[in-house]
Amino acid sequence: SKTESDHFLQHNPDSGIWLTTDDGSLGVSGNVITALEVIEQSGKTNQIKIYTCGPSVMLESVRNYSVKKNIECEIALECIMACGIGICQGCAVEMNYTNSNIETYRDRFKLVCIDGPIYKAESLKTCLV
């Protein structure tokens, strides 16, 4: 967020709530990755789990960071859902799949409307949907 007035929670790292503002008026000055780097420098990354929602570019940055640093992370994806019941396939998101012998559409892609919208960071190939 840009300023403190954009937030409805209080920055409380002791309770696991880290907020950021562009101007530094509340919490960490910078973006979500800046906050994650501050947490990493404090040596507390083994004590956190990330829950995130927001714009897809930010989600992709958080996904990359959490996978790289082996931090548990759950991502709430947002996308346009024309039908909301899985018929139109408009909200397909590509998954990381480990079994190379099975490559069906349903193994490779999930639908945000019926399979999500919450996904573990390591299960997603990308958040850029």
mmCIF file of N, CA and C in Angstrom:
data_model
loop_
_atom_site.group_PDB
_atom_site.id
_atom_site.type_symbol
_atom_site.label_atom_id
_atom_site.label_comp_id
_atom_site.label_asym_id
_atom_site.label_seq_id
_atom_site.Cartn_x
_atom_site.Cartn_y
_atom_site.Cartn_z
ATOM 1 N N SER A 1 0.835 -1.189 0.000
ATOM 2 C CA SER A 1 0.000 0.000 0.000
ATOM 3 C C SER A 1 0.874 1.243 0.000
ATOM 4 N N LYS A 2 0.280 2.318 -0.376
ATOM 5 C CA LYS A 2 1.050 3.560 -0.443
ATOM 6 C C LYS A 2 1.281 4.165 0.937
ATOM 7 N N THR A 3 0.210 4.224 1.761
ATOM 8 C CA THR A 3 0.328 4.874 3.065
ATOM 9 C C THR A 3 -0.391 4.068 4.144
ATOM 10 N N GLU A 4 -0.202 4.483 5.380
ATOM 11 C CA GLU A 4 -0.837 3.833 6.525
ATOM 12 C C GLU A 4 -2.362 3.808 6.400
ATOM 13 N N SER A 5 -2.939 4.849 5.821
ATOM 14 C CA SER A 5 -4.403 4.933 5.721
ATOM 15 C C SER A 5 -4.999 3.853 4.813
ATOM 16 N N ASP A 6 -4.171 3.200 4.003
ATOM 17 C CA ASP A 6 -4.652 2.123 3.127
ATOM 18 C C ASP A 6 -4.863 0.806 3.863
ATOM 19 N N HIS A 7 -4.328 0.675 5.083
ATOM 20 C CA HIS A 7 -4.386 -0.586 5.826
ATOM 21 C C HIS A 7 -5.516 -0.597 6.844
ATOM 22 N N PHE A 8 -6.060 -1.780 7.103
ATOM 23 C CA PHE A 8 -7.086 -1.927 8.135
ATOM 24 C C PHE A 8 -6.582 -2.788 9.293
ATOM 25 N N LEU A 9 -5.376 -3.330 9.173
ATOM 26 C CA LEU A 9 -4.730 -4.088 10.252
ATOM 27 C C LEU A 9 -3.577 -3.280 10.801
ATOM 28 N N GLN A 10 -3.071 -3.697 11.938
ATOM 29 C CA GLN A 10 -1.892 -3.064 12.505
ATOM 30 C C GLN A 10 -0.669 -3.919 12.227
ATOM 31 N N HIS A 11 0.430 -3.284 11.919
ATOM 32 C CA HIS A 11 1.713 -3.963 11.743
ATOM 33 C C HIS A 11 2.106 -4.528 13.105
ATOM 34 N N ASN A 12 2.239 -5.844 13.201
ATOM 35 C CA ASN A 12 2.553 -6.481 14.476
ATOM 36 C C ASN A 12 3.409 -7.730 14.230
ATOM 37 N N PRO A 13 4.705 -7.528 13.981
ATOM 38 C CA PRO A 13 5.582 -8.664 13.689
ATOM 39 C C PRO A 13 5.589 -9.731 14.788
ATOM 40 N N ASP A 14 5.395 -9.337 16.048
ATOM 41 C CA ASP A 14 5.367 -10.310 17.139
ATOM 42 C C ASP A 14 4.200 -11.287 17.005
ATOM 43 N N SER A 15 3.134 -10.844 16.317
ATOM 44 C CA SER A 15 1.974 -11.711 16.058
ATOM 45 C C SER A 15 1.992 -12.280 14.646
ATOM 46 N N GLY A 16 3.070 -12.025 13.915
ATOM 47 C CA GLY A 16 3.197 -12.560 12.564
ATOM 48 C C GLY A 16 2.524 -11.730 11.497
ATOM 49 N N ILE A 17 2.194 -10.492 11.797
ATOM 50 C CA ILE A 17 1.548 -9.620 10.817
ATOM 51 C C ILE A 17 2.540 -8.544 10.397
ATOM 52 N N TRP A 18 2.991 -8.665 9.163
ATOM 53 C CA TRP A 18 3.955 -7.714 8.604
ATOM 54 C C TRP A 18 3.256 -6.926 7.499
ATOM 55 N N LEU A 19 3.249 -5.614 7.620
ATOM 56 C CA LEU A 19 2.641 -4.757 6.608
ATOM 57 C C LEU A 19 3.720 -3.888 5.973
ATOM 58 N N THR A 20 3.447 -3.440 4.761
ATOM 59 C CA THR A 20 4.381 -2.550 4.072
ATOM 60 C C THR A 20 3.631 -1.326 3.555
ATOM 61 N N THR A 21 4.356 -0.233 3.471
ATOM 62 C CA THR A 21 3.840 0.974 2.836
ATOM 63 C C THR A 21 4.947 1.563 1.977
ATOM 64 N N ASP A 22 4.551 2.181 0.880
ATOM 65 C CA ASP A 22 5.533 2.801 -0.005
ATOM 66 C C ASP A 22 6.290 3.913 0.698
ATOM 67 N N ASP A 23 5.581 4.673 1.557
ATOM 68 C CA ASP A 23 6.197 5.829 2.201
ATOM 69 C C ASP A 23 6.779 5.536 3.586
ATOM 70 N N GLY A 24 6.650 4.299 4.075
ATOM 71 C CA GLY A 24 7.202 3.942 5.375
ATOM 72 C C GLY A 24 6.382 4.423 6.555
ATOM 73 N N SER A 25 5.149 4.897 6.316
ATOM 74 C CA SER A 25 4.329 5.410 7.412
ATOM 75 C C SER A 25 3.792 4.296 8.308
ATOM 76 N N LEU A 26 3.840 3.059 7.846
ATOM 77 C CA LEU A 26 3.413 1.914 8.653
ATOM 78 C C LEU A 26 4.234 0.708 8.232
ATOM 79 N N GLY A 27 4.744 -0.016 9.197
ATOM 80 C CA GLY A 27 5.463 -1.251 8.911
ATOM 81 C C GLY A 27 6.763 -1.030 8.173
ATOM 82 N N VAL A 28 7.022 -1.908 7.232
ATOM 83 C CA VAL A 28 8.252 -1.888 6.457
ATOM 84 C C VAL A 28 8.086 -0.947 5.269
ATOM 85 N N SER A 29 9.077 -0.120 5.041
ATOM 86 C CA SER A 29 9.051 0.786 3.897
ATOM 87 C C SER A 29 9.466 0.010 2.656
ATOM 88 N N GLY A 30 8.540 -0.139 1.721
ATOM 89 C CA GLY A 30 8.826 -0.878 0.499
ATOM 90 C C GLY A 30 7.664 -1.765 0.123
ATOM 91 N N ASN A 31 7.972 -2.844 -0.597
ATOM 92 C CA ASN A 31 6.919 -3.759 -1.031
ATOM 93 C C ASN A 31 6.989 -5.066 -0.253
ATOM 94 N N VAL A 32 6.176 -6.020 -0.636
ATOM 95 C CA VAL A 32 6.093 -7.285 0.100
ATOM 96 C C VAL A 32 7.421 -8.039 0.073
ATOM 97 N N ILE A 33 8.153 -7.958 -1.011
ATOM 98 C CA ILE A 33 9.452 -8.636 -1.073
ATOM 99 C C ILE A 33 10.433 -7.978 -0.112
ATOM 100 N N THR A 34 10.362 -6.661 0.027
ATOM 101 C CA THR A 34 11.191 -5.962 1.011
ATOM 102 C C THR A 34 10.914 -6.497 2.408
ATOM 103 N N ALA A 35 9.629 -6.681 2.735
ATOM 104 C CA ALA A 35 9.264 -7.219 4.055
ATOM 105 C C ALA A 35 9.792 -8.631 4.234
ATOM 106 N N LEU A 36 9.685 -9.456 3.200
ATOM 107 C CA LEU A 36 10.198 -10.828 3.287
ATOM 108 C C LEU A 36 11.713 -10.832 3.495
ATOM 109 N N GLU A 37 12.398 -9.910 2.864
ATOM 110 C CA GLU A 37 13.850 -9.805 3.052
ATOM 111 C C GLU A 37 14.192 -9.366 4.471
ATOM 112 N N VAL A 38 13.387 -8.470 5.060
ATOM 113 C CA VAL A 38 13.588 -8.048 6.451
ATOM 114 C C VAL A 38 13.378 -9.239 7.381
ATOM 115 N N ILE A 39 12.338 -10.017 7.123
ATOM 116 C CA ILE A 39 12.079 -11.212 7.935
ATOM 117 C C ILE A 39 13.245 -12.190 7.798
ATOM 118 N N GLU A 40 13.747 -12.353 6.588
ATOM 119 C CA GLU A 40 14.876 -13.262 6.353
ATOM 120 C C GLU A 40 16.115 -12.795 7.110
ATOM 121 N N GLN A 41 16.383 -11.500 7.094
ATOM 122 C CA GLN A 41 17.537 -10.951 7.803
ATOM 123 C C GLN A 41 17.407 -11.127 9.309
ATOM 124 N N SER A 42 16.179 -11.185 9.811
ATOM 125 C CA SER A 42 15.958 -11.371 11.239
ATOM 126 C C SER A 42 16.147 -12.831 11.654
ATOM 127 N N GLY A 43 16.273 -13.722 10.656
ATOM 128 C CA GLY A 43 16.465 -15.137 10.943
ATOM 129 C C GLY A 43 15.192 -15.867 11.307
ATOM 130 N N LYS A 44 14.030 -15.297 10.990
ATOM 131 C CA LYS A 44 12.751 -15.895 11.385
ATOM 132 C C LYS A 44 12.016 -16.583 10.244
ATOM 133 N N THR A 45 12.671 -16.840 9.114
ATOM 134 C CA THR A 45 11.949 -17.443 7.994
ATOM 135 C C THR A 45 11.469 -18.852 8.313
ATOM 136 N N ASN A 46 12.119 -19.541 9.226
ATOM 137 C CA ASN A 46 11.650 -20.877 9.588
ATOM 138 C C ASN A 46 10.423 -20.824 10.493
ATOM 139 N N GLN A 47 10.029 -19.635 10.913
ATOM 140 C CA GLN A 47 8.879 -19.462 11.795
ATOM 141 C C GLN A 47 7.669 -18.876 11.089
ATOM 142 N N ILE A 48 7.731 -18.736 9.775
ATOM 143 C CA ILE A 48 6.622 -18.073 9.081
ATOM 144 C C ILE A 48 5.969 -18.969 8.038
ATOM 145 N N LYS A 49 4.746 -18.618 7.725
ATOM 146 C CA LYS A 49 4.022 -19.154 6.582
ATOM 147 C C LYS A 49 3.388 -17.950 5.909
ATOM 148 N N ILE A 50 3.478 -17.898 4.622
ATOM 149 C CA ILE A 50 2.971 -16.758 3.868
ATOM 150 C C ILE A 50 1.574 -17.075 3.344
ATOM 151 N N TYR A 51 0.660 -16.137 3.535
ATOM 152 C CA TYR A 51 -0.666 -16.156 2.919
ATOM 153 C C TYR A 51 -0.743 -14.882 2.100
ATOM 154 N N THR A 52 -1.032 -14.991 0.822
ATOM 155 C CA THR A 52 -1.003 -13.799 -0.011
ATOM 156 C C THR A 52 -2.130 -13.777 -1.037
ATOM 157 N N CYS A 53 -2.577 -12.570 -1.337
ATOM 158 C CA CYS A 53 -3.524 -12.320 -2.413
ATOM 159 C C CYS A 53 -3.182 -10.967 -2.993
ATOM 160 N N GLY A 54 -3.659 -10.699 -4.173
ATOM 161 C CA GLY A 54 -3.384 -9.408 -4.789
ATOM 162 C C GLY A 54 -3.129 -9.544 -6.269
ATOM 163 N N PRO A 55 -2.456 -8.544 -6.828
ATOM 164 C CA PRO A 55 -2.196 -8.554 -8.271
ATOM 165 C C PRO A 55 -1.271 -9.713 -8.661
ATOM 166 N N SER A 56 -1.478 -10.244 -9.851
ATOM 167 C CA SER A 56 -0.746 -11.438 -10.272
ATOM 168 C C SER A 56 0.765 -11.241 -10.334
ATOM 169 N N VAL A 57 1.243 -10.067 -10.689
ATOM 170 C CA VAL A 57 2.689 -9.831 -10.738
ATOM 171 C C VAL A 57 3.281 -9.908 -9.329
ATOM 172 N N MET A 58 2.587 -9.348 -8.337
ATOM 173 C CA MET A 58 3.050 -9.445 -6.953
ATOM 174 C C MET A 58 3.021 -10.894 -6.486
ATOM 175 N N LEU A 59 1.930 -11.607 -6.805
ATOM 176 C CA LEU A 59 1.822 -13.008 -6.412
ATOM 177 C C LEU A 59 2.951 -13.834 -7.006
ATOM 178 N N GLU A 60 3.299 -13.561 -8.245
ATOM 179 C CA GLU A 60 4.394 -14.286 -8.884
ATOM 180 C C GLU A 60 5.721 -14.003 -8.183
ATOM 181 N N SER A 61 5.935 -12.769 -7.766
ATOM 182 C CA SER A 61 7.152 -12.439 -7.020
ATOM 183 C C SER A 61 7.200 -13.175 -5.683
ATOM 184 N N VAL A 62 6.080 -13.206 -4.990
ATOM 185 C CA VAL A 62 6.015 -13.911 -3.700
ATOM 186 C C VAL A 62 6.184 -15.418 -3.919
ATOM 187 N N ARG A 63 5.552 -15.956 -4.968
ATOM 188 C CA ARG A 63 5.698 -17.383 -5.268
ATOM 189 C C ARG A 63 7.160 -17.729 -5.529
ATOM 190 N N ASN A 64 7.813 -16.949 -6.383
ATOM 191 C CA ASN A 64 9.226 -17.198 -6.683
ATOM 192 C C ASN A 64 10.081 -17.130 -5.424
ATOM 193 N N TYR A 65 9.855 -16.122 -4.610
ATOM 194 C CA TYR A 65 10.634 -15.942 -3.384
ATOM 195 C C TYR A 65 10.423 -17.119 -2.427
ATOM 196 N N SER A 66 9.175 -17.492 -2.207
ATOM 197 C CA SER A 66 8.885 -18.551 -1.237
ATOM 198 C C SER A 66 9.424 -19.903 -1.695
ATOM 199 N N VAL A 67 9.329 -20.185 -2.985
ATOM 200 C CA VAL A 67 9.858 -21.454 -3.496
ATOM 201 C C VAL A 67 11.381 -21.460 -3.390
ATOM 202 N N LYS A 68 11.999 -20.364 -3.779
ATOM 203 C CA LYS A 68 13.468 -20.255 -3.725
ATOM 204 C C LYS A 68 13.985 -20.403 -2.295
ATOM 205 N N LYS A 69 13.274 -19.817 -1.339
ATOM 206 C CA LYS A 69 13.711 -19.827 0.059
ATOM 207 C C LYS A 69 13.105 -20.971 0.865
ATOM 208 N N ASN A 70 12.291 -21.807 0.201
ATOM 209 C CA ASN A 70 11.648 -22.947 0.864
ATOM 210 C C ASN A 70 10.776 -22.512 2.054
ATOM 211 N N ILE A 71 9.971 -21.482 1.812
ATOM 212 C CA ILE A 71 9.042 -20.971 2.817
ATOM 213 C C ILE A 71 7.638 -21.404 2.412
ATOM 214 N N GLU A 72 6.900 -22.000 3.337
ATOM 215 C CA GLU A 72 5.537 -22.424 3.035
ATOM 216 C C GLU A 72 4.687 -21.213 2.672
ATOM 217 N N CYS A 73 3.920 -21.338 1.597
ATOM 218 C CA CYS A 73 3.160 -20.196 1.092
ATOM 219 C C CYS A 73 1.879 -20.674 0.434
ATOM 220 N N GLU A 74 0.774 -20.022 0.773
ATOM 221 C CA GLU A 74 -0.503 -20.271 0.109
ATOM 222 C C GLU A 74 -0.926 -19.003 -0.612
ATOM 223 N N ILE A 75 -1.338 -19.177 -1.857
ATOM 224 C CA ILE A 75 -1.660 -18.058 -2.736
ATOM 225 C C ILE A 75 -3.127 -18.117 -3.131
ATOM 226 N N ALA A 76 -3.816 -17.002 -2.965
ATOM 227 C CA ALA A 76 -5.205 -16.879 -3.430
ATOM 228 C C ALA A 76 -5.169 -16.191 -4.786
ATOM 229 N N LEU A 77 -5.430 -16.963 -5.830
ATOM 230 C CA LEU A 77 -5.405 -16.420 -7.185
ATOM 231 C C LEU A 77 -6.698 -15.675 -7.498
ATOM 232 N N GLU A 78 -6.546 -14.618 -8.261
ATOM 233 C CA GLU A 78 -7.694 -13.864 -8.754
ATOM 234 C C GLU A 78 -7.648 -13.910 -10.274
ATOM 235 N N CYS A 79 -8.756 -14.232 -10.871
ATOM 236 C CA CYS A 79 -8.817 -14.217 -12.329
ATOM 237 C C CYS A 79 -10.271 -14.040 -12.752
ATOM 238 N N ILE A 80 -10.445 -13.733 -14.011
ATOM 239 C CA ILE A 80 -11.793 -13.600 -14.544
ATOM 240 C C ILE A 80 -12.391 -14.993 -14.685
ATOM 241 N N MET A 81 -13.585 -15.176 -14.142
ATOM 242 C CA MET A 81 -14.283 -16.451 -14.241
ATOM 243 C C MET A 81 -15.611 -16.198 -14.941
ATOM 244 N N ALA A 82 -15.659 -16.520 -16.219
ATOM 245 C CA ALA A 82 -16.865 -16.240 -16.995
ATOM 246 C C ALA A 82 -18.059 -17.042 -16.508
ATOM 247 N N CYS A 83 -17.848 -18.332 -16.228
ATOM 248 C CA CYS A 83 -18.992 -19.153 -15.820
ATOM 249 C C CYS A 83 -18.965 -19.483 -14.324
ATOM 250 N N GLY A 84 -17.795 -19.642 -13.751
ATOM 251 C CA GLY A 84 -17.672 -19.940 -12.329
ATOM 252 C C GLY A 84 -17.970 -21.383 -11.955
ATOM 253 N N ILE A 85 -18.199 -22.247 -12.936
ATOM 254 C CA ILE A 85 -18.510 -23.651 -12.625
ATOM 255 C C ILE A 85 -17.671 -24.637 -13.440
ATOM 256 N N GLY A 86 -16.631 -24.165 -14.109
ATOM 257 C CA GLY A 86 -15.703 -25.053 -14.795
ATOM 258 C C GLY A 86 -16.016 -25.392 -16.234
ATOM 259 N N ILE A 87 -17.068 -24.846 -16.792
ATOM 260 C CA ILE A 87 -17.440 -25.180 -18.170
ATOM 261 C C ILE A 87 -16.596 -24.407 -19.182
ATOM 262 N N CYS A 88 -16.376 -23.129 -18.939
ATOM 263 C CA CYS A 88 -15.734 -22.299 -19.957
ATOM 264 C C CYS A 88 -14.214 -22.481 -20.020
ATOM 265 N N GLN A 89 -13.597 -22.988 -18.953
ATOM 266 C CA GLN A 89 -12.149 -23.201 -18.894
ATOM 267 C C GLN A 89 -11.366 -21.885 -18.948
ATOM 268 N N GLY A 90 -12.019 -20.777 -18.684
ATOM 269 C CA GLY A 90 -11.367 -19.476 -18.771
ATOM 270 C C GLY A 90 -10.422 -19.165 -17.623
ATOM 271 N N CYS A 91 -10.506 -19.919 -16.550
ATOM 272 C CA CYS A 91 -9.679 -19.632 -15.381
ATOM 273 C C CYS A 91 -8.623 -20.709 -15.139
ATOM 274 N N ALA A 92 -8.171 -21.348 -16.213
ATOM 275 C CA ALA A 92 -7.167 -22.409 -16.089
ATOM 276 C C ALA A 92 -5.828 -21.830 -15.657
ATOM 277 N N VAL A 93 -5.182 -22.528 -14.724
ATOM 278 C CA VAL A 93 -3.859 -22.156 -14.248
ATOM 279 C C VAL A 93 -2.962 -23.381 -14.360
ATOM 280 N N GLU A 94 -1.737 -23.178 -14.860
ATOM 281 C CA GLU A 94 -0.834 -24.302 -15.073
ATOM 282 C C GLU A 94 -0.159 -24.705 -13.770
ATOM 283 N N MET A 95 -0.122 -26.006 -13.543
ATOM 284 C CA MET A 95 0.448 -26.559 -12.315
ATOM 285 C C MET A 95 1.815 -27.172 -12.594
ATOM 286 N N ASN A 96 2.615 -27.279 -11.540
ATOM 287 C CA ASN A 96 3.823 -28.095 -11.598
ATOM 288 C C ASN A 96 3.379 -29.520 -11.341
ATOM 289 N N TYR A 97 3.685 -30.406 -12.217
ATOM 290 C CA TYR A 97 3.321 -31.798 -12.004
ATOM 291 C C TYR A 97 4.604 -32.623 -12.019
ATOM 292 N N THR A 98 4.651 -33.646 -11.191
ATOM 293 C CA THR A 98 5.883 -34.398 -11.009
ATOM 294 C C THR A 98 5.901 -35.725 -11.746
ATOM 295 N N ASN A 99 4.749 -36.275 -12.067
ATOM 296 C CA ASN A 99 4.703 -37.572 -12.727
ATOM 297 C C ASN A 99 4.729 -37.355 -14.240
ATOM 298 N N SER A 100 5.881 -37.590 -14.858
ATOM 299 C CA SER A 100 6.024 -37.335 -16.289
ATOM 300 C C SER A 100 5.283 -38.349 -17.145
ATOM 301 N N ASN A 101 4.857 -39.463 -16.573
ATOM 302 C CA ASN A 101 4.111 -40.472 -17.339
ATOM 303 C C ASN A 101 2.656 -40.082 -17.533
ATOM 304 N N ILE A 102 2.146 -39.228 -16.668
ATOM 305 C CA ILE A 102 0.750 -38.821 -16.746
ATOM 306 C C ILE A 102 0.715 -37.340 -17.088
ATOM 307 N N GLU A 103 0.215 -37.038 -18.263
ATOM 308 C CA GLU A 103 0.144 -35.639 -18.662
ATOM 309 C C GLU A 103 -1.210 -35.353 -19.282
ATOM 310 N N THR A 104 -2.235 -35.474 -18.469
ATOM 311 C CA THR A 104 -3.566 -35.137 -18.954
ATOM 312 C C THR A 104 -3.816 -33.655 -18.693
ATOM 313 N N TYR A 105 -4.810 -33.139 -19.343
ATOM 314 C CA TYR A 105 -5.177 -31.732 -19.142
ATOM 315 C C TYR A 105 -5.431 -31.440 -17.670
ATOM 316 N N ARG A 106 -6.154 -32.342 -16.983
ATOM 317 C CA ARG A 106 -6.505 -32.115 -15.574
ATOM 318 C C ARG A 106 -5.310 -32.273 -14.649
ATOM 319 N N ASP A 107 -4.253 -32.974 -15.089
ATOM 320 C CA ASP A 107 -3.030 -33.041 -14.294
ATOM 321 C C ASP A 107 -2.211 -31.763 -14.453
ATOM 322 N N ARG A 108 -2.211 -31.251 -15.668
ATOM 323 C CA ARG A 108 -1.372 -30.098 -15.969
ATOM 324 C C ARG A 108 -2.024 -28.768 -15.608
ATOM 325 N N PHE A 109 -3.340 -28.689 -15.678
ATOM 326 C CA PHE A 109 -4.057 -27.443 -15.413
ATOM 327 C C PHE A 109 -5.133 -27.669 -14.360
ATOM 328 N N LYS A 110 -5.356 -26.674 -13.530
ATOM 329 C CA LYS A 110 -6.469 -26.656 -12.580
ATOM 330 C C LYS A 110 -7.314 -25.436 -12.902
ATOM 331 N N LEU A 111 -8.557 -25.472 -12.483
ATOM 332 C CA LEU A 111 -9.473 -24.358 -12.704
ATOM 333 C C LEU A 111 -9.655 -23.602 -11.393
ATOM 334 N N VAL A 112 -9.379 -22.313 -11.436
ATOM 335 C CA VAL A 112 -9.468 -21.500 -10.225
ATOM 336 C C VAL A 112 -10.874 -21.555 -9.640
ATOM 337 N N CYS A 113 -11.890 -21.598 -10.486
ATOM 338 C CA CYS A 113 -13.274 -21.555 -9.995
ATOM 339 C C CYS A 113 -13.684 -22.814 -9.244
ATOM 340 N N ILE A 114 -13.172 -23.975 -9.623
ATOM 341 C CA ILE A 114 -13.597 -25.198 -8.932
ATOM 342 C C ILE A 114 -12.476 -25.894 -8.166
ATOM 343 N N ASP A 115 -11.225 -25.696 -8.548
ATOM 344 C CA ASP A 115 -10.106 -26.331 -7.854
ATOM 345 C C ASP A 115 -9.433 -25.392 -6.862
ATOM 346 N N GLY A 116 -9.684 -24.121 -6.962
ATOM 347 C CA GLY A 116 -9.020 -23.106 -6.144
ATOM 348 C C GLY A 116 -10.038 -22.313 -5.377
ATOM 349 N N PRO A 117 -9.751 -21.103 -5.070
ATOM 350 C CA PRO A 117 -8.696 -20.256 -5.625
ATOM 351 C C PRO A 117 -7.378 -20.332 -4.849
ATOM 352 N N ILE A 118 -7.310 -21.131 -3.774
ATOM 353 C CA ILE A 118 -6.102 -21.196 -2.947
ATOM 354 C C ILE A 118 -5.214 -22.344 -3.427
ATOM 355 N N TYR A 119 -3.918 -22.019 -3.620
ATOM 356 C CA TYR A 119 -2.947 -23.005 -4.061
ATOM 357 C C TYR A 119 -1.654 -22.850 -3.262
ATOM 358 N N LYS A 120 -0.972 -23.963 -3.052
ATOM 359 C CA LYS A 120 0.363 -23.914 -2.465
ATOM 360 C C LYS A 120 1.313 -23.381 -3.527
ATOM 361 N N ALA A 121 2.229 -22.515 -3.111
ATOM 362 C CA ALA A 121 3.125 -21.846 -4.061
ATOM 363 C C ALA A 121 3.886 -22.831 -4.935
ATOM 364 N N GLU A 122 4.386 -23.902 -4.335
ATOM 365 C CA GLU A 122 5.201 -24.844 -5.102
ATOM 366 C C GLU A 122 4.383 -25.656 -6.109
ATOM 367 N N SER A 123 3.066 -25.679 -5.954
ATOM 368 C CA SER A 123 2.240 -26.440 -6.887
ATOM 369 C C SER A 123 1.944 -25.666 -8.165
ATOM 370 N N LEU A 124 2.110 -24.342 -8.138
ATOM 371 C CA LEU A 124 1.819 -23.507 -9.306
ATOM 372 C C LEU A 124 3.044 -23.338 -10.187
ATOM 373 N N LYS A 125 2.842 -23.442 -11.475
ATOM 374 C CA LYS A 125 3.938 -23.134 -12.411
ATOM 375 C C LYS A 125 4.141 -21.630 -12.489
ATOM 376 N N THR A 126 3.033 -20.893 -12.451
ATOM 377 C CA THR A 126 3.089 -19.428 -12.494
ATOM 378 C C THR A 126 1.790 -18.868 -11.937
ATOM 379 N N CYS A 127 1.856 -17.644 -11.451
ATOM 380 C CA CYS A 127 0.659 -16.917 -11.017
ATOM 381 C C CYS A 127 0.183 -15.955 -12.082
ATOM 382 N N LEU A 128 0.896 -15.876 -13.159
ATOM 383 C CA LEU A 128 0.565 -14.927 -14.228
ATOM 384 C C LEU A 128 -0.497 -15.539 -15.123
ATOM 385 N N VAL A 129 -1.753 -15.398 -14.695
ATOM 386 C CA VAL A 129 -2.873 -15.959 -15.438
ATOM 387 C C VAL A 129 -3.670 -14.868 -16.119
#
